[in-house]
PDB file of C-alpha atoms in Angstrom:
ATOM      1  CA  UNK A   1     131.070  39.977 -24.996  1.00  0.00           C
ATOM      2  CA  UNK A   2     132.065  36.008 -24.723  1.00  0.00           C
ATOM      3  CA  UNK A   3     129.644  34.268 -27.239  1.00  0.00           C
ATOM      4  CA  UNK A   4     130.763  30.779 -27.382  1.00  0.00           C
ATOM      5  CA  UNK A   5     133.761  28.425 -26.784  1.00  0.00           C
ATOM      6  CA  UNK A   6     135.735  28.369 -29.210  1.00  0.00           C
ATOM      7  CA  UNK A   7     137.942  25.611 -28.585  1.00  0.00           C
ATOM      8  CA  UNK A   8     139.669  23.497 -26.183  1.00  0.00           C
ATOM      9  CA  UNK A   9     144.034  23.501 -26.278  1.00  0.00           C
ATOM     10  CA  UNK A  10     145.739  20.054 -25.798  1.00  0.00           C
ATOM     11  CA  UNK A  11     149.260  19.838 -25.381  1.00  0.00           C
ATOM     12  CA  UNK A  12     150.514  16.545 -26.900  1.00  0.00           C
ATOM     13  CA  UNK A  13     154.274  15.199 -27.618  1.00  0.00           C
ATOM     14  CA  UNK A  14     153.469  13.715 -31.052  1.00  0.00           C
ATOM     15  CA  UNK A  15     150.945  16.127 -33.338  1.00  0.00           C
ATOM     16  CA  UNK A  16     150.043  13.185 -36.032  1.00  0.00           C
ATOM     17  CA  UNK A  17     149.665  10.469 -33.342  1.00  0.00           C
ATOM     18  CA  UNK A  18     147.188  12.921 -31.459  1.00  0.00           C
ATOM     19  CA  UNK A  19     145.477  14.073 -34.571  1.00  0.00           C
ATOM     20  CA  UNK A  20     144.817  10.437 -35.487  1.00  0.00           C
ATOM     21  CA  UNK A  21     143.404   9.399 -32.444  1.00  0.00           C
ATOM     22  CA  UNK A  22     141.094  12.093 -32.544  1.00  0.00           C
ATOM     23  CA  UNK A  23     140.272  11.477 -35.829  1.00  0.00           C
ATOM     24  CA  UNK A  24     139.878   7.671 -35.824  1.00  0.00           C
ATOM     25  CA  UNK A  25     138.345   7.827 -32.156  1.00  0.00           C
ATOM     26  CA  UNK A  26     136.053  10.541 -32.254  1.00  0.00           C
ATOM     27  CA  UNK A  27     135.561  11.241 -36.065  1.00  0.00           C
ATOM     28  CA  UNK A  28     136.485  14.849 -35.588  1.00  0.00           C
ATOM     29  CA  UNK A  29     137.393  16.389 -39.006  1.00  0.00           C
ATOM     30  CA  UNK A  30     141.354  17.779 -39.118  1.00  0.00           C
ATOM     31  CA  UNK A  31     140.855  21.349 -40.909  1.00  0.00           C
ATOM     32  CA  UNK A  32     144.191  23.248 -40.101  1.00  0.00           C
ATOM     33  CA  UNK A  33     147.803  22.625 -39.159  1.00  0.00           C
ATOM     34  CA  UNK A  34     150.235  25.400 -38.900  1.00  0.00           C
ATOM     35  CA  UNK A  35     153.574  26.164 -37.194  1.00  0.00           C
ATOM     36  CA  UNK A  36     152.842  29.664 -34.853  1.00  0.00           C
ATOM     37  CA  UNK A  37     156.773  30.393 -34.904  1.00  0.00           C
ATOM     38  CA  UNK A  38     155.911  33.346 -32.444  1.00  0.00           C
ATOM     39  CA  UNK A  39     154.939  31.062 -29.847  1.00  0.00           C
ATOM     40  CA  UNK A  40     157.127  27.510 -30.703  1.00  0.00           C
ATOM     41  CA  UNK A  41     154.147  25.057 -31.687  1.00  0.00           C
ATOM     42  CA  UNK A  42     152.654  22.934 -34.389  1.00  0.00           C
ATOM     43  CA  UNK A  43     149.498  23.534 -34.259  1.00  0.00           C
ATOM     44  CA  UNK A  44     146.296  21.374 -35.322  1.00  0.00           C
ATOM     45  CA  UNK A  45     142.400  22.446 -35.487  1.00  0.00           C
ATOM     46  CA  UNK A  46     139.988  19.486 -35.199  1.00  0.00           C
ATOM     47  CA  UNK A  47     136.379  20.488 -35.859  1.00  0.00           C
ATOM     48  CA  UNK A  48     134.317  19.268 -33.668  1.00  0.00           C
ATOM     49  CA  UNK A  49     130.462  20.397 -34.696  1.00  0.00           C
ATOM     50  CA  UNK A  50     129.109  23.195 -35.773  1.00  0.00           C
ATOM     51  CA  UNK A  51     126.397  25.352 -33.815  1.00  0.00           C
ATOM     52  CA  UNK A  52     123.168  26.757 -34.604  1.00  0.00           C
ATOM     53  CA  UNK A  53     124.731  29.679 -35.637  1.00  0.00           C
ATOM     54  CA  UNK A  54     127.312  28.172 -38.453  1.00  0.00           C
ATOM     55  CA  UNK A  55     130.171  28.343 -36.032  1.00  0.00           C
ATOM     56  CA  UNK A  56     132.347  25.397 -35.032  1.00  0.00           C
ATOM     57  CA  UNK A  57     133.934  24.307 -32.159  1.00  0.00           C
ATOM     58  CA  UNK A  58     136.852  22.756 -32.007  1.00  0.00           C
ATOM     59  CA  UNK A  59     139.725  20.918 -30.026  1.00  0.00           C
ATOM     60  CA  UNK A  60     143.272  22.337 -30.408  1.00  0.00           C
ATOM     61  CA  UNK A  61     146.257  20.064 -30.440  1.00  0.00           C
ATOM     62  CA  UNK A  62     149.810  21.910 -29.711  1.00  0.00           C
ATOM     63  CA  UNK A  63     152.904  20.354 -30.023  1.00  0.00           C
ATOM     64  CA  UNK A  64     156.103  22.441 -29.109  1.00  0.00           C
ATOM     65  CA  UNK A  65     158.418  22.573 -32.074  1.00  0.00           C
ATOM     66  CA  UNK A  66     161.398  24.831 -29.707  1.00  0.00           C
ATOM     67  CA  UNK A  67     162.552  23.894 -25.916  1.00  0.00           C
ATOM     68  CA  UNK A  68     162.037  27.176 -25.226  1.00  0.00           C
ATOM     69  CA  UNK A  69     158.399  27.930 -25.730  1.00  0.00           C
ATOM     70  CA  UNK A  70     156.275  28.410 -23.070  1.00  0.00           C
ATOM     71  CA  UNK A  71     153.990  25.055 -24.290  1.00  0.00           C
ATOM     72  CA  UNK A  72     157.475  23.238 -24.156  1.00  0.00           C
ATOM     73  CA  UNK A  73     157.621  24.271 -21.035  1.00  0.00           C
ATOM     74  CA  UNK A  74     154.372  22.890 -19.674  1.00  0.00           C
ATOM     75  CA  UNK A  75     154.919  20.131 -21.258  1.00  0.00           C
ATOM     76  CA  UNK A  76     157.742  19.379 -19.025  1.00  0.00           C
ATOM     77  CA  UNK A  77     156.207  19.989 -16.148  1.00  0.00           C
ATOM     78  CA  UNK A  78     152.601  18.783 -16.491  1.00  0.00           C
ATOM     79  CA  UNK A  79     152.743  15.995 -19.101  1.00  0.00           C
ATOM     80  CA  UNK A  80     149.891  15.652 -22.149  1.00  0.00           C
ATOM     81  CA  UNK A  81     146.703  17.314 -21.297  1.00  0.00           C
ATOM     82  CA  UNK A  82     144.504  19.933 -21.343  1.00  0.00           C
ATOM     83  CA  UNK A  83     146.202  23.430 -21.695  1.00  0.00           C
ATOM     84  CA  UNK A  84     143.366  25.718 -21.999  1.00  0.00           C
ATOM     85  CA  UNK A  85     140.071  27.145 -22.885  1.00  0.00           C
ATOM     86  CA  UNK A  86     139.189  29.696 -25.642  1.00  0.00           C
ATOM     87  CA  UNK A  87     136.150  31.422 -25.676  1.00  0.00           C
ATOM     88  CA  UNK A  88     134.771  33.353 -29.069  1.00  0.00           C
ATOM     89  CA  UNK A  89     134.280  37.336 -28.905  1.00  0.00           C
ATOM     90  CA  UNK A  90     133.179  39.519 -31.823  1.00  0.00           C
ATOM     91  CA  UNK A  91     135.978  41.973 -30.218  1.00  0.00           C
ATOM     92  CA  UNK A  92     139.124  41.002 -28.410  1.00  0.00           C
ATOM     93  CA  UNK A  93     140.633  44.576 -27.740  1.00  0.00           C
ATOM     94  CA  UNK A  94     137.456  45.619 -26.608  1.00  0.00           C
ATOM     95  CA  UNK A  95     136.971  42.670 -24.230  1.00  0.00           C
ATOM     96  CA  UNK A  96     140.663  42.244 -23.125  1.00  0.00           C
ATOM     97  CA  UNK A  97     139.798  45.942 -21.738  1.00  0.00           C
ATOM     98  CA  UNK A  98     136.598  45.463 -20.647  1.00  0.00           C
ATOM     99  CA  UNK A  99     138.234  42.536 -18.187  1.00  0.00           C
ATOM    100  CA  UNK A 100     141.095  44.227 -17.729  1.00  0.00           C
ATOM    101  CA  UNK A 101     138.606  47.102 -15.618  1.00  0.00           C
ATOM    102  CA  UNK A 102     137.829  44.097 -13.419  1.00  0.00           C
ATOM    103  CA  UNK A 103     141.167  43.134 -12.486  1.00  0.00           C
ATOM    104  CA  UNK A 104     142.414  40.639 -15.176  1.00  0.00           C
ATOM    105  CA  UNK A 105     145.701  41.156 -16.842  1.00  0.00           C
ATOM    106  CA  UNK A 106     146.032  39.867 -20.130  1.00  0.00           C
ATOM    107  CA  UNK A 107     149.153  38.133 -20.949  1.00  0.00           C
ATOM    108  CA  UNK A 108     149.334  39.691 -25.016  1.00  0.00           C
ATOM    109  CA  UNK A 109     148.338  43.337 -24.355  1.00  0.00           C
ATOM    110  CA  UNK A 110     147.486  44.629 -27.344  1.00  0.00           C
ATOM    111  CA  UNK A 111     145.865  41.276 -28.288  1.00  0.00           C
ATOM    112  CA  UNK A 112     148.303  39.399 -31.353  1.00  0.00           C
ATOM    113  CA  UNK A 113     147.574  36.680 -34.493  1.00  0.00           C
ATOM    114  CA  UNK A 114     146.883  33.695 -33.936  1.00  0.00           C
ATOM    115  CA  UNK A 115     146.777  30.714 -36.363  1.00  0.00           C
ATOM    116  CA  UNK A 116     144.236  31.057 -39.025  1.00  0.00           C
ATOM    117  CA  UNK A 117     144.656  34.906 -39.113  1.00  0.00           C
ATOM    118  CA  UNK A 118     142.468  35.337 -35.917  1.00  0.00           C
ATOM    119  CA  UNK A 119     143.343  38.071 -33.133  1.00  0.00           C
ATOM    120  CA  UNK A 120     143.888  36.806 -29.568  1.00  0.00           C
ATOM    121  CA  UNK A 121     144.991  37.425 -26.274  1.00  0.00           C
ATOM    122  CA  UNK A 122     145.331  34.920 -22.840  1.00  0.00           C
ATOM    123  CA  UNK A 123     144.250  35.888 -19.799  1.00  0.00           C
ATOM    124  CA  UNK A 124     146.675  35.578 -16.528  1.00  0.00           C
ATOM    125  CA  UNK A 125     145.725  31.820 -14.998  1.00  0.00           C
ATOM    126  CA  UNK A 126     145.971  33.388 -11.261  1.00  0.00           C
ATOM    127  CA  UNK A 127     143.157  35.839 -12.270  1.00  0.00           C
ATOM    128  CA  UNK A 128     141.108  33.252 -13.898  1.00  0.00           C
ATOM    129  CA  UNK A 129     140.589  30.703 -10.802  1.00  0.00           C
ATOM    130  CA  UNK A 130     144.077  28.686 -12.305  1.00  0.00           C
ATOM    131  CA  UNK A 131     142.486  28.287 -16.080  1.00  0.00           C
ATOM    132  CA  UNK A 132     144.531  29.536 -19.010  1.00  0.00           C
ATOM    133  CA  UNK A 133     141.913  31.340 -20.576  1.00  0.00           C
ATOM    134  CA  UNK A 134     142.224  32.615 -24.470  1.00  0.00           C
ATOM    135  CA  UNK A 135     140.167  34.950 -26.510  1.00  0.00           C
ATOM    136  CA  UNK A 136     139.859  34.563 -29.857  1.00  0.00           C
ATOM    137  CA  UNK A 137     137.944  37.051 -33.067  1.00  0.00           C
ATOM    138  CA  UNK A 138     137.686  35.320 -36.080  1.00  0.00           C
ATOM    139  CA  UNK A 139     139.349  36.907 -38.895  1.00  0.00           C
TER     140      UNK A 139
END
């Protein structure tokens, strides 16, 4: 079951510019950077607030560090932007299943690591009304 949004993934050009715009514009607090050499970004986790619950939210900066990553790739194409959503579940292989009953094919299947040592999986844009969608279980 989908309990919250996780975060939101923006594809920028230059990581530390982004990262201090958000920081300087916004006050969001930079808590993690890490190169995800499985899928060829740079990765940064701004925290955003935190919810009733002690959860955060948070936006998601990607930069590609390879030409041939898929986020390279989009960059290209689409410019800076928004890349996708990510919405928290307490199980990913159980909902990546559960959605893959109705019709939606996820694109990791098993579900993989992400950064921060969390398990994830996308779900196919053309299945999700032409969002990227990401599921994420904290580690």
């Amino acid at each position: 079951m989908i309990s919250r949004i996780d975060h939101i993934g923006i594809v920028c050009r230059d990581l530390d510019d982004t990262v201090e715009f958000y920081r300087a514009t916004h006050g969001f607090e930079l808590c993690h950077v890490e190169v995800i050499d499985s899928q060829g970004v740079r990765e940064a986790m701004l925290k955003v607030g935190a919810t009733d619950d002690g959860a955060a939210s948070y936006i998601q900066l990607l930069e590609p560090v390879r030409d041939d990553s898929a986020v390279s790739a989009w960059l290209a194409e689409n410019g800076p932007g928004v890349h996708h959503i990510a919405f928290g579940t307490d199980d990913v292989e159980a909902e990546s299943e559960r959605l893959k009953a109705r019709g939606i094919r996820p694109i990791f299947d098993p579900p993989g690591t992400g950064s921060r040592g969390t398990r994830v999986t996308f779900l196919h844009p053309r299945d999700c009304h032409g969002v990227l969608t990401e599921l994420v279980t904290l580690p």
